[in-house]
Coordinates of C-alpha atoms and ligand atoms in Angstrom, one line a residue:
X1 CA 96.0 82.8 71.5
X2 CA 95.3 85.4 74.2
X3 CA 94.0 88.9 73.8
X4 CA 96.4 91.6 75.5
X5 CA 94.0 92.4 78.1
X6 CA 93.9 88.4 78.9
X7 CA 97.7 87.7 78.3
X8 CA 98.2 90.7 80.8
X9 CA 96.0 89.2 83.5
X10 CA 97.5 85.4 83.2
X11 CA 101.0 86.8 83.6
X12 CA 100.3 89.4 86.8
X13 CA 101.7 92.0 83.9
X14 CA 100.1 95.4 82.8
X15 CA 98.9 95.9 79.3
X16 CA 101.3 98.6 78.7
X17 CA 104.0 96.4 80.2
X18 CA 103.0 93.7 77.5
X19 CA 102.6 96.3 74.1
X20 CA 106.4 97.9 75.8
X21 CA 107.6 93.9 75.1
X22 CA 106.3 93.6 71.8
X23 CA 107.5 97.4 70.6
X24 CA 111.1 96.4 71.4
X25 CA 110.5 92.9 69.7
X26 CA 110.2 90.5 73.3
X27 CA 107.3 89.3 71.8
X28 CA 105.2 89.2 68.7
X29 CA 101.6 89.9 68.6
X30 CA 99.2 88.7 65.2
X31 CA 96.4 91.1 64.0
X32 CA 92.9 90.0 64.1
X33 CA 90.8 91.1 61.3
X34 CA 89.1 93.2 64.5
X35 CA 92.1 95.2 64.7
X36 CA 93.0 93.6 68.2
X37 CA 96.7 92.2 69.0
X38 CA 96.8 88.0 70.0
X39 CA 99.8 86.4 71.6
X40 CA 100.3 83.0 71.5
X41 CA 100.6 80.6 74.7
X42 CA 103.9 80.3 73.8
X43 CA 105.2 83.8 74.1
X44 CA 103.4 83.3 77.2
X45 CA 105.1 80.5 78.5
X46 CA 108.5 81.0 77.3
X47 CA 108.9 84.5 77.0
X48 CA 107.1 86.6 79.9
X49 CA 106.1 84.4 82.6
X50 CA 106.9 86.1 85.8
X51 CA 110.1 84.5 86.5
X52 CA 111.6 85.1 82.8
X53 CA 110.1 88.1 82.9
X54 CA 112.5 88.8 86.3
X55 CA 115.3 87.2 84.6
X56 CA 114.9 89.7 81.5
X57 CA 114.6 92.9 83.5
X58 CA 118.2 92.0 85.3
X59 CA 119.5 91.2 81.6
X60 CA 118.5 94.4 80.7
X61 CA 120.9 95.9 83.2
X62 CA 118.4 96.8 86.3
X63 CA 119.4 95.9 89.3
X64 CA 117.3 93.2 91.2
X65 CA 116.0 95.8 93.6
X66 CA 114.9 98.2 90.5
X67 CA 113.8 95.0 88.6
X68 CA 111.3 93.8 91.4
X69 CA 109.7 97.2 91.9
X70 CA 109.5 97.3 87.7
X71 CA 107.6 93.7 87.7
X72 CA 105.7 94.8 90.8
X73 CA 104.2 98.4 89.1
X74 CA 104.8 97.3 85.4
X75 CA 106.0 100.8 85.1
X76 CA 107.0 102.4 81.8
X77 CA 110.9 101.6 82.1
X78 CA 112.2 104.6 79.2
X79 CA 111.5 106.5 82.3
X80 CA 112.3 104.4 85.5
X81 CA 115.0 105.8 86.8
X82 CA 113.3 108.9 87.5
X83 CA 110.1 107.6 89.0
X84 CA 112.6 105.1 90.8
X85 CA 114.5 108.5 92.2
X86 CA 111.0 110.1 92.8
X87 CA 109.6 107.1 94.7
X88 CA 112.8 106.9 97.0
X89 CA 112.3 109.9 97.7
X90 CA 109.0 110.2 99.2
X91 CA 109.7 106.8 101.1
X92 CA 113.6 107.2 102.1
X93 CA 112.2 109.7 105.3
X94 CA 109.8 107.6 106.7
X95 CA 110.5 104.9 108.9
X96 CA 107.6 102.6 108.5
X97 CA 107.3 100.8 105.0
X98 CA 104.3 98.3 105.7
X99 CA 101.0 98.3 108.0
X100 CA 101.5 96.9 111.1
X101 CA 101.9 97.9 115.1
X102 CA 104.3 97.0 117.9
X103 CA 101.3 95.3 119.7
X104 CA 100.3 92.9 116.5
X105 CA 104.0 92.2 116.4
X106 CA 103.7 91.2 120.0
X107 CA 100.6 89.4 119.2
X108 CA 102.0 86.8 116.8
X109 CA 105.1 86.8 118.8
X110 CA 102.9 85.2 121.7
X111 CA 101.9 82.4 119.3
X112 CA 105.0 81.1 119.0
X113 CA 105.1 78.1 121.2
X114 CA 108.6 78.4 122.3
X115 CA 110.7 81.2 123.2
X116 CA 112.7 81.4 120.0
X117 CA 116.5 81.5 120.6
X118 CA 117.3 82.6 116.7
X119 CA 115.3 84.4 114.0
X120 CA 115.9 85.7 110.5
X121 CA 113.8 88.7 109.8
X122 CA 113.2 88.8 106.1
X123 CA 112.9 92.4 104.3
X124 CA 113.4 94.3 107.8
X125 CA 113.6 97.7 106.1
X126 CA 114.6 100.4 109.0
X127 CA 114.1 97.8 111.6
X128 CA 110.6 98.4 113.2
X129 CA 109.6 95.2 114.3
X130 CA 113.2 94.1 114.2
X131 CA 113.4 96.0 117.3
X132 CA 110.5 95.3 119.1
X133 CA 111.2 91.0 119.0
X134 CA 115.1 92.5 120.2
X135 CA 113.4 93.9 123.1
X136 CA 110.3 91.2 123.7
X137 CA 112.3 88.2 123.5
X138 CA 116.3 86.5 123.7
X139 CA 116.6 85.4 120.4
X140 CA 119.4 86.9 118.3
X141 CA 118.0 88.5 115.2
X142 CA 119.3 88.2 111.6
X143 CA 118.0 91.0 110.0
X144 CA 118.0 91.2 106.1
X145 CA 117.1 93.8 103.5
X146 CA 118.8 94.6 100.4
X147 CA 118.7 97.9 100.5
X148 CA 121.9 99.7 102.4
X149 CA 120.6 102.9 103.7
X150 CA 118.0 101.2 105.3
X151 CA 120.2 98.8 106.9
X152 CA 121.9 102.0 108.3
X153 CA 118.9 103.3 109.8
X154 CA 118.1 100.0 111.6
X155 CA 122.1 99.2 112.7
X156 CA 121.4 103.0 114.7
X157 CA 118.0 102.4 116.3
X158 CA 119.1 99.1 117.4
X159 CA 122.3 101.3 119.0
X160 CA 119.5 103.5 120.5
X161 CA 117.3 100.7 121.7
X162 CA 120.3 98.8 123.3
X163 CA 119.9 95.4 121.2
X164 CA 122.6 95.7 118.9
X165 CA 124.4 93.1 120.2
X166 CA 121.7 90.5 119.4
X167 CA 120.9 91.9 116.0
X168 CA 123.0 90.9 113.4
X169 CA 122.5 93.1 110.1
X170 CA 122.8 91.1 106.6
X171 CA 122.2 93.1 103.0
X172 CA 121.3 90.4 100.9
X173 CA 118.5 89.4 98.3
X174 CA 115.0 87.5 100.3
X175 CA 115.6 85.4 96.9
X176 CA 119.1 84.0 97.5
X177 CA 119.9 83.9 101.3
X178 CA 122.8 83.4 102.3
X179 CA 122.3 81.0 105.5
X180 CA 123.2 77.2 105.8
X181 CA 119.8 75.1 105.9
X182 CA 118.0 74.8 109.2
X183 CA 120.0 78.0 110.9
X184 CA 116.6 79.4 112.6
X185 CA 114.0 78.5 114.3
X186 CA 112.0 81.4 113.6
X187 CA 111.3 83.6 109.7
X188 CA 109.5 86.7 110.3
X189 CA 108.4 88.8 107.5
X190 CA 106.2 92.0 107.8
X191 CA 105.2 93.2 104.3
X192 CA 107.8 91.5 102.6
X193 CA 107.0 88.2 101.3
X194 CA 104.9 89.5 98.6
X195 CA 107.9 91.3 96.9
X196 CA 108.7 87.0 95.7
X197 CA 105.2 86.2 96.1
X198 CA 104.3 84.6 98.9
X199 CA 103.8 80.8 97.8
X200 CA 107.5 81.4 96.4
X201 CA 108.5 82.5 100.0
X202 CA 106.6 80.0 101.8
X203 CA 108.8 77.0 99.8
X204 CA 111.7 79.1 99.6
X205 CA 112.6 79.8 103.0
X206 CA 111.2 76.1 104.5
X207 CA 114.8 75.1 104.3
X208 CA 116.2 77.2 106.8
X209 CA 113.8 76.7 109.3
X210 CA 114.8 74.0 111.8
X211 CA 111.9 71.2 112.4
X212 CA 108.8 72.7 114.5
X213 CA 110.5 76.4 113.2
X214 CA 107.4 78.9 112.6
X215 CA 107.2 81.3 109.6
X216 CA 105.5 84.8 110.5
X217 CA 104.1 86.1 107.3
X218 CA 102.0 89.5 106.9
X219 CA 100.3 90.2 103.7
X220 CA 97.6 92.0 102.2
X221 CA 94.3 90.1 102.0
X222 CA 91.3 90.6 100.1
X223 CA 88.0 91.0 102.6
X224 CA 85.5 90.8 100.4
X225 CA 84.3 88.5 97.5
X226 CA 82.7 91.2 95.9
X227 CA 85.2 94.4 95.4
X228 CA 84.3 98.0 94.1
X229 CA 85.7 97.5 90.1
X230 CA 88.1 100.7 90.8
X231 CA 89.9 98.3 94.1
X232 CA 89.8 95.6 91.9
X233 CA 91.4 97.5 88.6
X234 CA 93.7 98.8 91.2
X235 CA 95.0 95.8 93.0
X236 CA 95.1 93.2 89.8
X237 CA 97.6 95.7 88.8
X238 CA 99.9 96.6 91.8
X239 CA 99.4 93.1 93.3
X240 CA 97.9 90.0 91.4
X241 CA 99.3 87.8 93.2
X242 CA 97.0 89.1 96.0
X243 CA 93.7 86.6 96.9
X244 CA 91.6 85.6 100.9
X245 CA 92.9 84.2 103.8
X246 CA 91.2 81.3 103.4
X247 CA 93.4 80.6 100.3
X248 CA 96.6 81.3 101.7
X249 CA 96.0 79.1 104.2
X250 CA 95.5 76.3 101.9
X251 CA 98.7 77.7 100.5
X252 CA 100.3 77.1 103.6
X253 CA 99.1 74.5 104.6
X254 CA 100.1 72.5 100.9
X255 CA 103.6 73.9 101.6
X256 CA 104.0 72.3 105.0
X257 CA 102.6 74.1 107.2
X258 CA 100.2 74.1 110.1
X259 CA 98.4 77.2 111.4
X260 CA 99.2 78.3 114.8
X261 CA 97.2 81.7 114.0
X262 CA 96.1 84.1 111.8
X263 CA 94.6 87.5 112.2
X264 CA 93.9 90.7 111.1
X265 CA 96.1 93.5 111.4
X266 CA 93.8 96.5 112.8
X267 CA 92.9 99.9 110.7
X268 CA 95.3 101.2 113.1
X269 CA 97.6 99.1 111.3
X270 CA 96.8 100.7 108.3
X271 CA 97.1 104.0 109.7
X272 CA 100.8 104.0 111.0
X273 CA 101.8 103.4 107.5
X274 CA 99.7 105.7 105.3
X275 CA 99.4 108.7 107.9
X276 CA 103.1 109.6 107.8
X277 CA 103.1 108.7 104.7
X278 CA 99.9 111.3 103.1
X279 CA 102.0 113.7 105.5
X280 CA 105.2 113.2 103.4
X281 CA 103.5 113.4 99.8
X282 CA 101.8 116.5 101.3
X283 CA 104.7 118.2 101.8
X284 CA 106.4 117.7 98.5
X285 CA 103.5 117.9 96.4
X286 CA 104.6 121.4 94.9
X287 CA 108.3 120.6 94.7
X288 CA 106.9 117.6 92.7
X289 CA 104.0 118.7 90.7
X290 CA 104.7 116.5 87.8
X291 CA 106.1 113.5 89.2
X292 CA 104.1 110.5 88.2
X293 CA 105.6 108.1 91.2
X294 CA 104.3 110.7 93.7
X295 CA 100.9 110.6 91.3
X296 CA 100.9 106.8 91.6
X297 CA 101.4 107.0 95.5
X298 CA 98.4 109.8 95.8
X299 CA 96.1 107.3 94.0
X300 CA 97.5 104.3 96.3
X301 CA 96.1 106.6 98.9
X302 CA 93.3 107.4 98.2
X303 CA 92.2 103.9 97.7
X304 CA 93.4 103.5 101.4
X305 CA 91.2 105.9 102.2
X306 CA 88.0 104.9 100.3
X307 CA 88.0 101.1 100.5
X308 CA 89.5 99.6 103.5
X309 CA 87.0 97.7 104.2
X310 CA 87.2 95.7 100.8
X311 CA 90.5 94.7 101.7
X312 CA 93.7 94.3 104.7
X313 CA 96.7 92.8 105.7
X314 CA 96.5 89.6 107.7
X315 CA 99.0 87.8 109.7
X316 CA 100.0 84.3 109.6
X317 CA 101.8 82.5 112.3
X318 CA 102.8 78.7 110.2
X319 CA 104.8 76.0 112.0
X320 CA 107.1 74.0 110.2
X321 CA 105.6 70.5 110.6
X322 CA 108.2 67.9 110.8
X323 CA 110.0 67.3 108.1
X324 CA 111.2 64.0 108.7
X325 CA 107.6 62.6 109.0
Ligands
SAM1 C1 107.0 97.1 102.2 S1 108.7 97.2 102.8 C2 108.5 96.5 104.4 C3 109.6 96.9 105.3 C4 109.5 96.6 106.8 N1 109.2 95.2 107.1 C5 108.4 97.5 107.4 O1 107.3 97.0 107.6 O2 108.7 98.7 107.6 C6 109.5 95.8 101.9 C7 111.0 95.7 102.3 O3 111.5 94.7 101.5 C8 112.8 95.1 101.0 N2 113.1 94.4 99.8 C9 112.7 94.6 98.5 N3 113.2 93.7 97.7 C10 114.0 92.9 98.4 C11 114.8 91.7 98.1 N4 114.8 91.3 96.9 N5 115.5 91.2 99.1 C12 115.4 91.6 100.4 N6 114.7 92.7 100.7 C13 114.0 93.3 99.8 C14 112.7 96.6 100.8 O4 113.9 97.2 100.9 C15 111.8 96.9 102.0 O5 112.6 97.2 103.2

């Protein structure tokens, strides 16, 4: 039997999240004489592990989209579709949806050890590194997202950037891609793999890559073994699947992979996201005083702000190794 507070932690779910499932009769809790609510490993395995836990949110009538932000934040869902509205909002006008730079694009571009003639860019949002490999290298792109207006957004500024007749645009799910095995020889995913969990990705998407392909991964890292308890509060809850380098690159390597590079992605990095981004919450702070997805974003923030040091995203250039050997 697992306390809440335990149950929560094993399962990457918040404690709310948990005492929601158990109000509308997921799972069952028994009292102690302490007062405290157990759950058994049982509920835990076959009710809300991660993947079930997926599985019931789409049941439940959310989309997959709505039902991987929902497992992500572990939001209170009786009102979802409001902080799903209010979060669209404050993100739908920026272009940028992850750290990164055109020159830390470039830089694991120049890792690859070929010059790539096809590459599938996973979770491209509005296209901004879509663009940049368009104009750095030959390959013809394949970039997927599943959300539409974003796929708008990139369709013009690869119009604008004269590369739209190498980029082909697909709207489909990162989890269920719709490609014959071995089509590519290169993945590339800016801050995108997490939303399956990396490992998952990793696995997932080996299929596609031809023999020798590379998989270009960027995700956020901790720095330090010893985080400030607010950082660590706040990331076991937004991101639990979240751990060092070091480990996911035993991660990659078990999947296999061998490491061409990996490398820090600078504060600058960090700086194109969340500037425009402080700028856009700025603005509609009065308009929406009492919104608790612009409230969550503030916090996300000012942890940003505070503690960059404790943590970052890192980029990881993996080659496929043979898979015949
Ligand atoms: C943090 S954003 C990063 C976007 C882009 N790479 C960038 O750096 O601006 C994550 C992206 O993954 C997309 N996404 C979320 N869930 C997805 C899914 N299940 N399948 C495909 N894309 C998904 C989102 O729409 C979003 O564009």
């Amino acid at each position: 039997m697992y306390r809440v507070s335990e149950l929560a932690e094993q399962v990457g779910l918040s404690r709310s999240a948990l005492l929601y499932y158990e109000k509308i009769g997921l799972v069952e809790s028994k009292r102690l004489g302490n007062g405290y609510r157990t759950y058994s490993e049982h509920e835990f395995i076959d009710k809300v592990a991660p993947d079930a836990h997926l599985d019931w949110l789409i049941k439940q009538g959310f989309n997959e989209k709505e039902a991987f932000r929902l497992k992500w934040l572990s939001k209170d869902m009786n009102e979802h579709d409001l902080y799903m509205a209010d979060f669209l909002r404050v993100f739908e006008a920026l272009d940028r949806w992850g750290p990164g730079l055109e020159t830390e694009t470039l830089r694991a571009l120049s890792k690859i050890p070929f010059s790539p003639k096809t590459i599938m860019e996973v979770g491209c949002g509005k296209g901004i590194a879509t663009t940049v490999l368009a104009k750095h290298c030959a390959a013809k792109i394949t970039a997927v997202d599943n959300d539409a207006p974003a796929l708008n957004r990139l369709s013009e500024r690869a119009k604008e950037t004269g590369v739209d007749d190498r980029v082909t645009i697909v709207c489909a799910s990162m989890t269920s891609l719709p490609f014959a095995a071995a089509s590519f020889e290169v993945i590339w995913s800016e801050a995108s793999a997490y939303i399956m969990g990396v490992t998952n990705a990793m696995k997932e998407w080996r299929g596609l890559l031809k023999d020798n392909g590379v998989l270009v991964i960027s995700d956020l890292v901790w720095r330090t073994s010893s985080p400030s308890a607010d950082v660590l509060a706040f990331w076991k809850k937004e991101y639990p699947g979240m751990t060092t380098t070091e480990e996911r690159i035993e991660q990659a390597k078990a999947a296999g992979y061998e490491v061409l590079d990996s490398f820090a992605l600078s504060e600058d990095a960090w700086k194109a996201y969340f500037e425009p981004l402080q700028a856009r919450v700025n603005a509609l702070k009065q308009e929406m005083a009492d919104s608790s997805a612009l409230r969550d974003i503030q916090t996300e923030l000012g942890i940003y702000r505070r503690s960059l040091d404790e943590f970052g995203y890192q980029m990881f250039v993996l080659k496929l190794q043979l898979k015949t050997a």
